[in-house]
Short mmCIF file of C-alpha atoms and ligand atoms in Angstrom, two decimals:
data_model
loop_
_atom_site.label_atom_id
_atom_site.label_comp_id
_atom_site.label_asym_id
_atom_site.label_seq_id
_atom_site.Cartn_x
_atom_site.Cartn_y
_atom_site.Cartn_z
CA UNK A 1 173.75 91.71 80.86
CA UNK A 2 170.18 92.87 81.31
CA UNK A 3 170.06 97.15 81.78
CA UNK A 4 169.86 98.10 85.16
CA UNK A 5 166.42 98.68 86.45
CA UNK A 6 165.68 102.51 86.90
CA UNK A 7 164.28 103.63 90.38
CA UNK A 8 163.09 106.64 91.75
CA UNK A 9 163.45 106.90 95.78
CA UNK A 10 160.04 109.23 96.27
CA UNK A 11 160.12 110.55 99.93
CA UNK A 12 163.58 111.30 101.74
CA UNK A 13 162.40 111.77 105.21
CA UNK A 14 163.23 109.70 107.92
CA UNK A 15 163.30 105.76 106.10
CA UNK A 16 163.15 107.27 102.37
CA UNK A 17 166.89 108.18 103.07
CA UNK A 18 167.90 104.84 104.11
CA UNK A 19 165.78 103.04 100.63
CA UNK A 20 167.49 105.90 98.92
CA UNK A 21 170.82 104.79 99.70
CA UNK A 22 170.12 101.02 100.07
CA UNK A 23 169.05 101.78 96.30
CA UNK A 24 172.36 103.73 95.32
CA UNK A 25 174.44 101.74 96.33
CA UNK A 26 173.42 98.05 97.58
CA UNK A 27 171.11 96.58 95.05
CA UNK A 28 172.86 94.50 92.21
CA UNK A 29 171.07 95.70 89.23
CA UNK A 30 169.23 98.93 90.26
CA UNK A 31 170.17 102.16 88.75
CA UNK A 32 168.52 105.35 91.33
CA UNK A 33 167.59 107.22 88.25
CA UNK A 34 165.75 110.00 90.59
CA UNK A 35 165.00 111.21 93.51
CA UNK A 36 161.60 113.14 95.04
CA UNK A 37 160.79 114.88 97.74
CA UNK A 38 158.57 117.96 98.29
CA UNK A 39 161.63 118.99 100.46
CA UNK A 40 164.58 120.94 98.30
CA UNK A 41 166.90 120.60 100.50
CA UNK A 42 166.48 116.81 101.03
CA UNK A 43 166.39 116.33 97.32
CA UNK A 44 169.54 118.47 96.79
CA UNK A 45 171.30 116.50 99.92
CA UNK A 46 170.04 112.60 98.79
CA UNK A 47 171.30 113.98 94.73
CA UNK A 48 174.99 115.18 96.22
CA UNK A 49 175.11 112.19 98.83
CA UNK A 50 174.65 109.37 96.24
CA UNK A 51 175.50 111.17 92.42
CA UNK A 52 171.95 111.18 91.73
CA UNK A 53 171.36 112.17 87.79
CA UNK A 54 167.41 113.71 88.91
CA UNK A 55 165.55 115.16 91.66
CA UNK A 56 162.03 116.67 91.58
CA UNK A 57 160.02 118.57 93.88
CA UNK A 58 156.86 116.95 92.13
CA UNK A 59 155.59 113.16 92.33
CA UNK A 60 153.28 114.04 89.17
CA UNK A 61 156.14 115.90 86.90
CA UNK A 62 158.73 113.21 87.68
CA UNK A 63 156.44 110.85 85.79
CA UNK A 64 155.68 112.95 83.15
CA UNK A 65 159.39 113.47 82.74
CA UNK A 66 161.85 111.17 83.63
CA UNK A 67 161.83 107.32 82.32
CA UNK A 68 161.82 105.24 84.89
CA UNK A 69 160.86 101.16 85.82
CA UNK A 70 159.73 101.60 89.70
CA UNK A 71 159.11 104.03 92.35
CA UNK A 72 160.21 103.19 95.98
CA UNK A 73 157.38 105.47 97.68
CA UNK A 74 158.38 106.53 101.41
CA UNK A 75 155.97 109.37 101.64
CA UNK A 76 153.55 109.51 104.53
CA UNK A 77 150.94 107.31 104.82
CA UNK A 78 147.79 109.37 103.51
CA UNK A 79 149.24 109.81 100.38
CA UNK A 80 150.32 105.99 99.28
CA UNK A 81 146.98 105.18 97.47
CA UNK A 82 146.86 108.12 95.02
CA UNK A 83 150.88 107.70 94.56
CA UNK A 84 150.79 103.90 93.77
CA UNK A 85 147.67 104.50 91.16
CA UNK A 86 149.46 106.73 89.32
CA UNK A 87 153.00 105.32 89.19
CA UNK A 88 151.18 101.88 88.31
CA UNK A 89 149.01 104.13 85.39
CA UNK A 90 152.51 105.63 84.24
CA UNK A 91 153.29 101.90 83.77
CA UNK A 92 155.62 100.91 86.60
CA UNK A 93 155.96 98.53 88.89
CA UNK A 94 155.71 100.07 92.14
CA UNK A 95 157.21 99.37 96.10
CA UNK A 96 155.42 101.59 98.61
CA UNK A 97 156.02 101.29 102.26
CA UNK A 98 153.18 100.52 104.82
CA UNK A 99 150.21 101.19 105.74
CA UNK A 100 148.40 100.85 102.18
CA UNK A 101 146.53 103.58 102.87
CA UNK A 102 144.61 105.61 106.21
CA UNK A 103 141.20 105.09 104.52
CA UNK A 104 139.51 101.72 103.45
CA UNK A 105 138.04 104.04 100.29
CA UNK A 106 142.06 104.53 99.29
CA UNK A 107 142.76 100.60 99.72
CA UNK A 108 140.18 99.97 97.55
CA UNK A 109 141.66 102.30 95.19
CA UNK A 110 145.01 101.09 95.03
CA UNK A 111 143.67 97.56 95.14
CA UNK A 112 141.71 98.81 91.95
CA UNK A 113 144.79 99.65 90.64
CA UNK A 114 146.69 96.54 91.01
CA UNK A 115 143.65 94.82 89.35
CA UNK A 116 144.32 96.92 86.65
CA UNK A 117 147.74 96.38 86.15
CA UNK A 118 148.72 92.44 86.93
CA UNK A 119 152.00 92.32 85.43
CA UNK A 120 153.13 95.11 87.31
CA UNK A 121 154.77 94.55 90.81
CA UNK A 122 153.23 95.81 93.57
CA UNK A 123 154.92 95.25 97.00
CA UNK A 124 154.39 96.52 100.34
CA UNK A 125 156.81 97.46 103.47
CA UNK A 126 156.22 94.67 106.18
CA UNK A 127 159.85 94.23 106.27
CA UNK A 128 159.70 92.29 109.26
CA UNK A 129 158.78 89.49 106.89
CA UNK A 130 162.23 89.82 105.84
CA UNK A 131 164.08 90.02 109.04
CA UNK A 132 165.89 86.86 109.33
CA UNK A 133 164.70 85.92 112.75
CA UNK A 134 161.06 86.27 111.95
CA UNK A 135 161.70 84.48 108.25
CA UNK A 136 163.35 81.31 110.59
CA UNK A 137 160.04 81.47 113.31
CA UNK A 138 157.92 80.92 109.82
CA UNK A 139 159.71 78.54 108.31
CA UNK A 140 159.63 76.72 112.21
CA UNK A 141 155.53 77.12 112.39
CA UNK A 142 155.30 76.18 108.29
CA UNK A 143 157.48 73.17 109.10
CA UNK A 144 154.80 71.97 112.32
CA UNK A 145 157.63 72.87 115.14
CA UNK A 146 155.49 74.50 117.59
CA UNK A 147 152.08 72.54 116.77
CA UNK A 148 149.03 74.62 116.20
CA UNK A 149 149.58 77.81 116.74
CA UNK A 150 147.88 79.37 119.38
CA UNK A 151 148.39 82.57 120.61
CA UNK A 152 150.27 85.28 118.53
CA UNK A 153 151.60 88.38 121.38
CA UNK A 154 153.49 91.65 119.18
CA UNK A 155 154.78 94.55 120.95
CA UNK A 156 155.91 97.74 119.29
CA UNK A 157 156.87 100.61 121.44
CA UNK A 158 159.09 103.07 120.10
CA UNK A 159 161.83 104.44 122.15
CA UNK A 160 160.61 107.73 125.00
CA UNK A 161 164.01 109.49 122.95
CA UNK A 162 162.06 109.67 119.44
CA UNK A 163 158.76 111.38 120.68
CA UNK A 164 159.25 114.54 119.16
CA UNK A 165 159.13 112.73 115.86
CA UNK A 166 156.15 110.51 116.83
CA UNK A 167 154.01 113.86 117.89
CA UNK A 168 154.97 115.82 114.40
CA UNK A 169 154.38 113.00 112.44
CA UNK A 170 150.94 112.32 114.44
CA UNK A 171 148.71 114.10 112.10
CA UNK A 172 149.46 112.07 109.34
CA UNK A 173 150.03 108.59 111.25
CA UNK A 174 146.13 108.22 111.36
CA UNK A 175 146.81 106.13 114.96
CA UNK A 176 149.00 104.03 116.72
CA UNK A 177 147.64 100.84 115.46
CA UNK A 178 147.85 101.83 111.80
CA UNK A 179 151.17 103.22 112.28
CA UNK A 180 152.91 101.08 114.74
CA UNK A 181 150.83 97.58 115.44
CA UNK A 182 150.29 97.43 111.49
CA UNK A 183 153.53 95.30 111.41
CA UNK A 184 152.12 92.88 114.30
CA UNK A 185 149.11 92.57 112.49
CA UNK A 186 150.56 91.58 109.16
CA UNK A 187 152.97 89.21 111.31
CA UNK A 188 150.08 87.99 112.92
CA UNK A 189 147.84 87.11 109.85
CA UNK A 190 151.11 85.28 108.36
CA UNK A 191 152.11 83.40 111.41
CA UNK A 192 148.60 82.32 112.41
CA UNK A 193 147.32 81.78 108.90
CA UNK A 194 144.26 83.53 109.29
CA UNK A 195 142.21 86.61 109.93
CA UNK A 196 140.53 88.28 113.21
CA UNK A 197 136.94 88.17 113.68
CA UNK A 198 136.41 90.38 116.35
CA UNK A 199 138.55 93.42 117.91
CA UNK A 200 138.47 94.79 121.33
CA UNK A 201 140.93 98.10 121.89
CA UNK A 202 141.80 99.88 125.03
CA UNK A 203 144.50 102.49 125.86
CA UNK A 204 145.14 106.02 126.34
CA UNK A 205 147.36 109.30 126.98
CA UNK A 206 149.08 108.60 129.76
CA UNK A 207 151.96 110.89 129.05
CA UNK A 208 151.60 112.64 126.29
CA UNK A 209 148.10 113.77 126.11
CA UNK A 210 148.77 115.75 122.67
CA UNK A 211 148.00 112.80 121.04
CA UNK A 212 144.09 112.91 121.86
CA UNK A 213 143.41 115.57 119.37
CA UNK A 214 144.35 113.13 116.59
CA UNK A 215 141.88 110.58 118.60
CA UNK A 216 145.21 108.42 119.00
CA UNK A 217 146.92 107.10 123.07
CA UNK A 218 150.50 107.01 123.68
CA UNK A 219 149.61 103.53 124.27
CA UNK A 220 147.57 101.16 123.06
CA UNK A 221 146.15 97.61 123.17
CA UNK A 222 143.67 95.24 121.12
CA UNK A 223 142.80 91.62 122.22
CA UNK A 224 141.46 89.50 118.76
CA UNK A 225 140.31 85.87 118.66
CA UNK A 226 141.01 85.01 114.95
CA UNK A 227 138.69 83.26 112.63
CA UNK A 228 140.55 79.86 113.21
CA UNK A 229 140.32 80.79 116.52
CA UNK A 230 144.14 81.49 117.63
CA UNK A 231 144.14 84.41 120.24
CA UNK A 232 146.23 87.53 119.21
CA UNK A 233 147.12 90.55 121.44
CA UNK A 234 148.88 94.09 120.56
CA UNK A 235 150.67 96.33 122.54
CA UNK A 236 151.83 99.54 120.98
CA UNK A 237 153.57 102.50 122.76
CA UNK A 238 155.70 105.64 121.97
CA UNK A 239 157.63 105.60 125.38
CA UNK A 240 159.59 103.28 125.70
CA UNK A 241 162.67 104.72 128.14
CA UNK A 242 165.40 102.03 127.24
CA UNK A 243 164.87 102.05 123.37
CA UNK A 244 162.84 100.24 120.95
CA UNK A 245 161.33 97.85 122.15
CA UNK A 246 159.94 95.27 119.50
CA UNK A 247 159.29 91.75 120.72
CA UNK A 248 157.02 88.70 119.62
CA UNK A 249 155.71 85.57 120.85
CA UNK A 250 154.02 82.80 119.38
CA UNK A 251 152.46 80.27 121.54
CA UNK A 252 151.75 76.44 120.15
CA UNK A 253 150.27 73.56 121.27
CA UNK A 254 154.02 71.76 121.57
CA UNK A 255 156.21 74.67 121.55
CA UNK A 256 156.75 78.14 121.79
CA UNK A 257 158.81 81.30 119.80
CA UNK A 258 160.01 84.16 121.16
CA UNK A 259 161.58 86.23 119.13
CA UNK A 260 163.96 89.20 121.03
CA UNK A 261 162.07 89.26 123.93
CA UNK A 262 164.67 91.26 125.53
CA UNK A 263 165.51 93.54 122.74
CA UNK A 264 169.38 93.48 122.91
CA UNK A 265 171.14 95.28 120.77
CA UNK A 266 173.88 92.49 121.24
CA UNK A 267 174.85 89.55 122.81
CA UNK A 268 177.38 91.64 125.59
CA UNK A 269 176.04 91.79 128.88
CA UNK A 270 177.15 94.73 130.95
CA UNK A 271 178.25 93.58 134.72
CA UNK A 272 178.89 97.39 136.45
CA UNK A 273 177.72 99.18 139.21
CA UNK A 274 173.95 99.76 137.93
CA UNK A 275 173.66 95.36 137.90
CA UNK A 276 173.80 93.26 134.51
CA UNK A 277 172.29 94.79 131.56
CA UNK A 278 172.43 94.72 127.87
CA UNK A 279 172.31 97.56 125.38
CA UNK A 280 169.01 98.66 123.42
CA UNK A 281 168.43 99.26 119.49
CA UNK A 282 167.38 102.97 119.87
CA UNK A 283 166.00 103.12 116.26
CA UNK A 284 163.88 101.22 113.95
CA UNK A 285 166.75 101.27 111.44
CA UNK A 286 169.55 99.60 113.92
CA UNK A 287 167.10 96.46 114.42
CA UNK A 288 165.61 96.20 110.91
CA UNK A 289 168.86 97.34 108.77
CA UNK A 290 168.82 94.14 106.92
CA UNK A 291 165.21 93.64 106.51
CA UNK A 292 164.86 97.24 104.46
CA UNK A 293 167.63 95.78 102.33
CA UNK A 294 166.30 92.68 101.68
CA UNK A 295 162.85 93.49 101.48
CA UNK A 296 163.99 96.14 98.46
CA UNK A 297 166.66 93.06 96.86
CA UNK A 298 163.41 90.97 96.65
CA UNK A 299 161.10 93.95 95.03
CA UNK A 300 164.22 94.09 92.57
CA UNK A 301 164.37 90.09 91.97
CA UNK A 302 160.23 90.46 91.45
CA UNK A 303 160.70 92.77 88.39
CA UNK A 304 163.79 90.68 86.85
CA UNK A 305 161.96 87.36 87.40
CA UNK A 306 158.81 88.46 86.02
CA UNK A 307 156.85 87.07 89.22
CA UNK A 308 154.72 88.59 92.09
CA UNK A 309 156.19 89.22 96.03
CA UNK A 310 154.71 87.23 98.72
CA UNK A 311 153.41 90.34 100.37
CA UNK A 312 150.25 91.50 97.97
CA UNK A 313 148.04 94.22 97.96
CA UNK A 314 145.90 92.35 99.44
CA UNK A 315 147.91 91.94 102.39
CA UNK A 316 148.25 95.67 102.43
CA UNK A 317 144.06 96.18 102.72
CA UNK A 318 143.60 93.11 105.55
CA UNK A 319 146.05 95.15 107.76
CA UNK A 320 144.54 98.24 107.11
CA UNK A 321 140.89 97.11 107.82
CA UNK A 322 141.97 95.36 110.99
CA UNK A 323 144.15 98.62 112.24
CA UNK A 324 141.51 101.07 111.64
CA UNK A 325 138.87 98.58 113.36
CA UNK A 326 141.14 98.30 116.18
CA UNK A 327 141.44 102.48 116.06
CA UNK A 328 137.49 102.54 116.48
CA UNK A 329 137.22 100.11 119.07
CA UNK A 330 140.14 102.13 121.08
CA UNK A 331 138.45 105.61 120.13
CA UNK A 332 134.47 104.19 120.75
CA UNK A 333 135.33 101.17 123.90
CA UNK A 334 132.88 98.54 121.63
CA UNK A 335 133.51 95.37 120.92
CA UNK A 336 133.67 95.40 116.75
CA UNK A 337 133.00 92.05 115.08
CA UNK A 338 134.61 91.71 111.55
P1 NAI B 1 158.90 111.58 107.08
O1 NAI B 1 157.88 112.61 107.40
O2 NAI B 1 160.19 111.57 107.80
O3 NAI B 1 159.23 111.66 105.50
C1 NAI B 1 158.24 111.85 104.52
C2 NAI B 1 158.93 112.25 103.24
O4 NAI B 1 157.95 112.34 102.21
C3 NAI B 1 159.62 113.60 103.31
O5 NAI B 1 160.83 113.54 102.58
C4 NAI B 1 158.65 114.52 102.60
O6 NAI B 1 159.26 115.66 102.05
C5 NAI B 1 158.15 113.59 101.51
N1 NAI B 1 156.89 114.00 100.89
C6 NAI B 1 155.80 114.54 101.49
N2 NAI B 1 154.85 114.78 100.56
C7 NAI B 1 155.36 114.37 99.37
C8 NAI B 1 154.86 114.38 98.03
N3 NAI B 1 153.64 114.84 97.75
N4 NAI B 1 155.67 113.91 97.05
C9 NAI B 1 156.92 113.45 97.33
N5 NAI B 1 157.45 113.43 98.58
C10 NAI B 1 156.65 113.88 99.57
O7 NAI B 1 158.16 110.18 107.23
P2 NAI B 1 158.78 108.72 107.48
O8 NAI B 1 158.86 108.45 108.92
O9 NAI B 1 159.99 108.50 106.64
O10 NAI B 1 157.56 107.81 106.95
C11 NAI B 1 157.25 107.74 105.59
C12 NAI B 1 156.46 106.47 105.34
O11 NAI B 1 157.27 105.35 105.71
C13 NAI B 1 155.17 106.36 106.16
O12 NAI B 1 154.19 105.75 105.38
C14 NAI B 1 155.55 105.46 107.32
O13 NAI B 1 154.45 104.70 107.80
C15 NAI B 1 156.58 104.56 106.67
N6 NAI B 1 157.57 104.04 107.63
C16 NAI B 1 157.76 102.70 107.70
C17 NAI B 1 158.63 102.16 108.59
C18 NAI B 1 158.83 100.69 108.63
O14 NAI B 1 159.31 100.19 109.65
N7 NAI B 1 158.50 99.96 107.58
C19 NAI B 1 159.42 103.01 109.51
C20 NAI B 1 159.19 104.42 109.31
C21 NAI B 1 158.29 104.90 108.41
#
């Protein structure tokens, strides 16, 4: 049998944990060689939690040190670009969660990278792709189900009960749209087959007006007519009161898709005193569990197979470009043509 592949989990905050583990201990044929974070104590807790051999404090001395095949970086979002150059210059194939970068300059860069380095793996975190709800609306729009598409309609909002997260991660996030919509935008580009032309953003601080000094709302819209000219409109929020709230629509010329428009947790409906109601996933983990796992099984199956993911750098850079447009059109109220 072929040697385990040797991962390091860099970045053990709140989703490096759950690759960490998902690497530990449910991926046939991965070995977490080493963990990384800049944290001790979350690098002593992920080693003791899941009998890791390594941790490191340092991205840099970790690949200097320890032989590895792939990094699984979780780190925030400002620092992906440099990261994924130098694990892919250390000679490994690399899986680094979204955005690709905060900065077209740093897409470029890690695109650069790639380039240099073809036989090398190089897969982004739009997990959704590998939810199994969103996989079936594909395979439904590939297959001509629903006509020409039409209309593509994502909302992200994350739950009112996570905000203190949301506002300490806000200096890094680099916006809502980059952050949050950067999921409906990939979904968008794969669904519809195409790319926006122009972006129009609107939004604001309607309750938490700390956000503003990072030139970022609490919630935020963008309208886009695509290039093929479907219609596509975001919503993106941070306070949502029952939970998280992720739903999606496409719209076709014979048939429709909605997938979890009410965002259930379940199929029980509750029949008490406050009416009929249904439970809420309250984290992004409950309602994409098995789309981290799978979207890390596949990175795995990349490497083995010798072949690249369906999600390229490429993929990584269109998002980007199209969040941060959307970010100036909220920040600037113009109309921005791509
Ligand atoms: P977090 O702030 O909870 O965790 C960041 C981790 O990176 C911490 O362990 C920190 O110590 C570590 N770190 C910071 N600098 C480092 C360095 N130089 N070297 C090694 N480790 C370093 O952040 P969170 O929420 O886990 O987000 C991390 C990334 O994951 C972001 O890019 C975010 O956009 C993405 N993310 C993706 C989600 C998805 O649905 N695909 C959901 C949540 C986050």
């Amino acid at each position: 049998m072929a040697q385990p592949l040797r991962v390091a989990a860099v970045g053990l905050g709140r989703l490096g944990r759950l690759h960490a583990e998902n690497l530990a201990t449910r991926i046939p044929g991965v070995d977490l060689t080493a963990v990384c974070s800049v944290v001790l104590d979350e690098v002593l807790a992920a080693r003791k939690a899941l009998g890791v051999r390594n941790g490191f404090l340092s991205f840099d001395e970790m690949l200097e040190r320890c032989p590895l095949d792939a990094v699984v970086l979780t780190t925030p979002s400002d620092l992906h670009a440099g990261q994924i150059e130098a694990a892919l210059d250390a000679g490994l194939h690399v899986f680094c969660e979204k955005p690709l970068a905060t900065m077209m300059a740093d897409c470029e860069r890690a695109a650069a990278a790639v380039a240099r380095h073809p036989h090398k793996v190089c897969m982004l975190g739009f997990m959704r792709r590998y939810d199994p709800s969103y996989r079936f609306a594909k395979t439904q729009i590939d297959a001509g189900a629903i006509g020409r598409p039409i209309l593509f309609r994502g909302y992200s909002v994350d739950p009112l009960s996570a905000i203190e997260g949301a506002l300490k991660y806000a200096p890094h996030s680099a916006g809502q749209f980059l952050d949050m919509a950067v999921h409906d935008i990939d979904l968008a580009r794969w669904f519809l087959g195409s790319d926006p032309r122009e972006v129009y953003a609107t939004g604001g601080c309607y309750a938490f007006p700390e956000f503003a000094q990072y030139g970022d709302g609490d919630n935020v819209a963008a309208l886009m007519p695509f290039e093929n000219d479907a219609m596509a409109f975001f919503f993106a929020g941070r306070t949502a009161p029952h939970g998280y709230n992720i739903e999606t629509e496409i719209i076709g010329t014979k048939a429709a898709l909605r997938i979890n428009s009410v965002p259930a947790k379940h199929r029980v409906e509750i029949l008490d005193a406050g009416g009929v109601r249904q439970a809420c996933d309250q984290h992004f983990i409950d309602r994409f569990g098995d789309a981290y796992l799978n979207e890390l099984i596949e990175f795995a199956a990349c490497i083995r197979e010798e072949r690249q993911p369906e999600i390229r750098v490429e993929d990584g850079v269109a998002a980007t470009r199209i969040a941060l447009a959307a970010t100036r059109a909220f920040r600037e109220r113009v109309l921005i043509s791509l």
